[in-house]
XYZ file of N, CA, C and O in Angstrom:
304
model
N 62.570 -34.687 -11.298
C 61.323 -35.286 -11.391
C 60.213 -34.387 -11.053
O 60.021 -34.131 -9.860
N 59.607 -33.678 -11.902
C 58.608 -32.709 -11.733
C 57.438 -33.139 -10.769
O 57.036 -32.386 -9.842
N 56.918 -34.348 -10.920
C 55.612 -34.791 -10.242
C 56.008 -35.097 -8.879
O 55.089 -34.962 -8.079
N 57.102 -35.472 -8.360
C 57.405 -35.736 -7.047
C 58.401 -34.783 -6.334
O 58.734 -34.834 -5.209
N 58.899 -33.833 -7.171
C 59.731 -32.737 -6.503
C 58.743 -32.031 -5.502
O 57.642 -31.637 -5.841
N 59.274 -31.623 -4.269
C 58.520 -30.928 -3.379
C 59.386 -30.187 -2.583
O 60.560 -30.355 -2.554
N 58.922 -29.465 -1.740
C 59.754 -28.685 -0.540
C 60.359 -29.808 0.257
O 61.405 -29.671 0.693
N 59.746 -31.052 0.428
C 60.369 -32.103 1.162
C 61.590 -32.580 0.581
O 62.693 -32.849 1.185
N 61.487 -32.786 -0.784
C 62.657 -33.210 -1.506
C 63.768 -32.258 -1.410
O 65.001 -32.738 -1.282
N 63.472 -30.978 -1.550
C 64.547 -29.995 -1.461
C 65.288 -30.036 -0.043
O 66.449 -29.940 -0.009
N 64.428 -30.119 1.046
C 65.061 -30.187 2.370
C 65.883 -31.444 2.440
O 67.099 -31.367 3.005
N 65.355 -32.637 2.051
C 66.170 -33.848 2.111
C 67.459 -33.774 1.441
O 68.464 -33.984 1.968
N 67.454 -33.275 0.141
C 68.610 -33.323 -0.693
C 69.609 -32.208 -0.208
O 70.801 -32.425 -0.402
N 69.131 -31.058 0.413
C 70.109 -29.945 0.937
C 70.791 -30.517 2.188
O 71.783 -30.017 2.563
N 70.042 -31.286 2.943
C 70.446 -31.532 4.368
C 71.093 -32.832 4.586
O 72.066 -32.843 5.369
N 70.738 -33.790 3.987
C 71.250 -35.183 4.116
C 72.311 -35.533 3.205
O 72.177 -34.987 2.011
N 73.054 -36.416 3.464
C 74.287 -36.902 2.712
C 73.700 -37.637 1.489
O 72.990 -38.618 1.809
N 74.020 -37.288 0.227
C 73.606 -38.185 -1.072
C 74.278 -39.539 -0.970
O 73.814 -40.394 -1.584
N 75.093 -39.745 -0.078
C 75.728 -41.108 -0.009
C 75.141 -42.097 1.039
O 75.548 -43.234 1.205
N 74.296 -41.565 1.889
C 73.424 -42.269 2.849
C 72.560 -43.362 1.937
O 72.087 -42.966 0.975
N 72.602 -44.616 2.459
C 71.811 -45.611 1.769
C 70.332 -45.353 1.434
O 69.811 -45.531 0.652
N 69.793 -44.728 2.630
C 68.464 -44.370 2.467
C 68.165 -43.180 1.440
O 67.164 -43.312 0.754
N 69.073 -42.296 1.335
C 68.950 -41.359 0.365
C 69.113 -41.862 -0.950
O 68.434 -41.432 -2.000
N 70.127 -42.716 -1.045
C 70.241 -43.397 -2.404
C 69.010 -44.172 -2.840
O 68.573 -44.225 -4.008
N 68.284 -44.899 -1.980
C 67.102 -45.468 -2.288
C 66.102 -44.559 -2.738
O 65.295 -44.771 -3.596
N 66.005 -43.404 -1.916
C 64.992 -42.474 -2.327
C 65.123 -41.892 -3.667
O 64.228 -41.776 -4.472
N 66.501 -41.621 -4.044
C 66.762 -41.077 -5.330
C 66.487 -42.158 -6.420
O 65.929 -41.910 -7.410
N 66.779 -43.457 -6.055
C 66.453 -44.520 -6.985
C 64.992 -44.684 -7.230
O 64.535 -44.776 -8.438
N 64.213 -44.671 -6.306
C 62.705 -44.717 -6.388
C 62.276 -43.518 -7.137
O 61.351 -43.728 -7.947
N 62.736 -42.311 -6.893
C 62.346 -41.178 -7.609
C 62.590 -41.308 -9.141
O 61.644 -41.060 -9.951
N 63.826 -41.775 -9.487
C 64.096 -42.043 -10.729
C 63.200 -42.972 -11.448
O 62.838 -42.950 -12.659
N 62.988 -44.215 -10.695
C 62.136 -45.169 -11.259
C 60.798 -44.789 -11.555
O 60.204 -45.187 -12.440
N 60.164 -44.164 -10.612
C 58.799 -43.577 -10.732
C 58.755 -42.482 -12.072
O 57.848 -42.613 -12.751
N 59.803 -41.802 -12.195
C 59.739 -40.748 -13.305
C 59.892 -41.601 -14.609
O 59.085 -41.232 -15.611
N 60.728 -42.535 -14.691
C 60.777 -43.399 -15.880
C 59.559 -43.990 -16.112
O 59.032 -44.072 -17.396
N 58.856 -44.552 -15.260
C 57.518 -45.279 -15.447
C 56.500 -44.264 -16.048
O 55.736 -44.412 -16.889
N 56.609 -43.114 -15.367
C 55.584 -42.057 -15.651
C 55.883 -41.607 -17.221
O 54.842 -41.421 -17.998
N 57.082 -41.425 -17.610
C 57.423 -41.071 -18.918
C 56.995 -42.032 -19.886
O 56.772 -41.760 -21.119
N 56.966 -43.322 -19.482
C 56.664 -44.414 -20.407
C 55.278 -44.656 -20.501
O 54.793 -45.567 -21.318
N 54.453 -44.027 -19.766
C 53.008 -44.243 -19.703
C 52.419 -43.800 -20.987
O 52.822 -42.786 -21.673
N 51.370 -44.397 -21.432
C 50.643 -44.276 -22.730
C 49.942 -42.753 -22.565
O 49.906 -42.006 -23.449
N 49.289 -42.631 -21.457
C 48.568 -41.294 -21.141
C 48.501 -41.102 -19.643
O 48.942 -41.882 -18.881
N 47.854 -40.023 -19.273
C 47.926 -39.701 -17.867
C 46.949 -40.721 -17.076
O 47.004 -40.900 -15.809
N 46.122 -41.512 -17.752
C 45.272 -42.502 -17.123
C 45.896 -43.732 -17.095
O 45.196 -44.812 -16.579
N 46.916 -44.037 -17.682
C 47.694 -45.220 -17.648
C 48.078 -45.620 -16.216
O 48.741 -44.980 -15.626
N 47.676 -46.740 -15.811
C 48.206 -47.243 -14.387
C 49.568 -47.878 -14.576
O 49.797 -49.133 -14.514
N 50.604 -46.973 -14.592
C 51.986 -47.437 -14.954
C 52.726 -47.652 -13.676
O 53.845 -48.303 -13.789
N 52.367 -47.320 -12.544
C 53.100 -47.288 -11.279
C 52.236 -48.125 -10.231
O 51.170 -47.750 -9.897
N 52.925 -49.023 -9.666
C 52.355 -49.883 -8.626
C 51.949 -48.890 -7.382
O 52.983 -48.153 -7.120
N 50.973 -49.317 -6.633
C 50.632 -48.565 -5.396
C 51.716 -48.796 -4.318
O 52.023 -47.976 -3.507
N 52.375 -50.040 -4.411
C 53.542 -50.326 -3.448
C 54.723 -49.543 -3.610
O 55.331 -49.015 -2.649
N 55.078 -49.319 -4.922
C 56.189 -48.377 -5.332
C 55.913 -46.852 -4.721
O 56.770 -46.332 -4.062
N 54.678 -46.481 -4.989
C 54.351 -45.087 -4.424
C 54.405 -45.093 -2.925
O 54.974 -44.017 -2.316
N 53.983 -46.034 -2.384
C 53.838 -46.049 -0.930
C 55.300 -46.126 -0.401
O 55.568 -45.361 0.719
N 56.097 -47.035 -0.893
C 57.530 -47.122 -0.364
C 58.154 -45.706 -0.568
O 58.870 -45.149 0.422
N 57.925 -45.004 -1.650
C 58.544 -43.781 -1.871
C 57.968 -42.534 -0.857
O 58.732 -41.922 -0.253
N 56.770 -42.668 -0.700
C 56.155 -41.648 0.132
C 56.626 -41.833 1.780
O 56.822 -40.969 2.452
N 56.611 -43.268 2.137
C 57.062 -43.427 3.454
C 58.441 -43.060 3.677
O 58.893 -42.330 4.542
N 59.332 -43.346 2.639
C 60.737 -43.071 2.651
C 61.067 -41.504 2.735
O 61.736 -41.121 3.549
N 60.164 -40.922 1.889
C 60.296 -39.457 1.822
C 59.950 -38.788 3.108
O 60.711 -37.938 3.654
N 58.919 -39.194 3.874
C 58.670 -38.754 5.164
C 59.643 -38.995 6.218
O 60.004 -38.083 7.045
N 60.166 -40.273 6.112
C 61.214 -40.628 7.191
C 62.406 -39.628 6.997
O 63.186 -39.087 7.955
N 62.847 -39.461 5.740
C 63.870 -38.673 5.494
C 63.894 -37.290 5.781
O 64.708 -36.611 6.308
N 62.562 -36.895 5.501
C 62.151 -35.413 5.684
C 62.323 -35.140 7.314
O 62.948 -34.164 7.688
N 61.869 -36.020 7.992
C 61.881 -35.962 9.553
C 63.405 -35.896 9.982
O 63.730 -35.198 10.934
N 64.162 -36.803 9.400
C 65.577 -36.862 9.740
C 66.265 -35.497 9.543
O 66.965 -34.917 10.078
N 65.916 -34.934 8.142
C 66.493 -33.786 7.658
C 66.100 -32.613 8.612
O 66.998 -31.683 9.031
N 64.861 -32.496 9.221
C 64.359 -31.464 10.028
C 65.181 -31.620 11.415
O 65.631 -30.662 11.965
N 65.270 -32.909 11.819
C 65.962 -33.008 13.277
C 67.371 -32.557 13.141
O 68.044 -31.789 13.860
N 67.917 -32.955 11.963
C 69.516 -32.491 11.737
C 69.704 -31.071 11.614
O 70.605 -30.404 12.212
N 68.654 -30.403 10.886
C 68.749 -28.966 10.684
C 68.512 -28.242 12.071
O 69.218 -27.309 12.298
N 67.599 -28.821 12.909
C 67.411 -28.216 14.307
C 68.556 -28.407 15.173
O 68.925 -27.275 15.836
N 69.094 -29.514 15.012
C 70.399 -29.688 15.764
C 71.512 -28.705 15.474
O 72.263 -28.388 16.353
N 71.686 -28.570 14.092
C 72.737 -27.665 13.727
C 72.477 -26.283 14.031
O 73.343 -25.550 14.189
N 71.289 -25.930 14.057
C 70.944 -24.600 14.365
C 71.171 -24.175 16.034
O 71.349 -23.061 16.222
N 71.167 -25.265 16.659
C 71.456 -24.990 18.141
C 72.885 -25.002 18.507
O 73.797 -24.824 18.284
């Protein structure tokens, strides 16, 4: 998903288990947003609800903080 891939996504996916329910939800939201964007008429089409984007962003930040903590613990 080009539009939402970021350094945070990379850290999350490299550090946390893909079988974790929160990671599964994150991946599901990412896929859902990508599909909605692909189905949009043009870049100005309001195809994604703000609630969906907000849930994705909040979950991404939570998972990112978990990943940073886990990485820090493993480094010690």
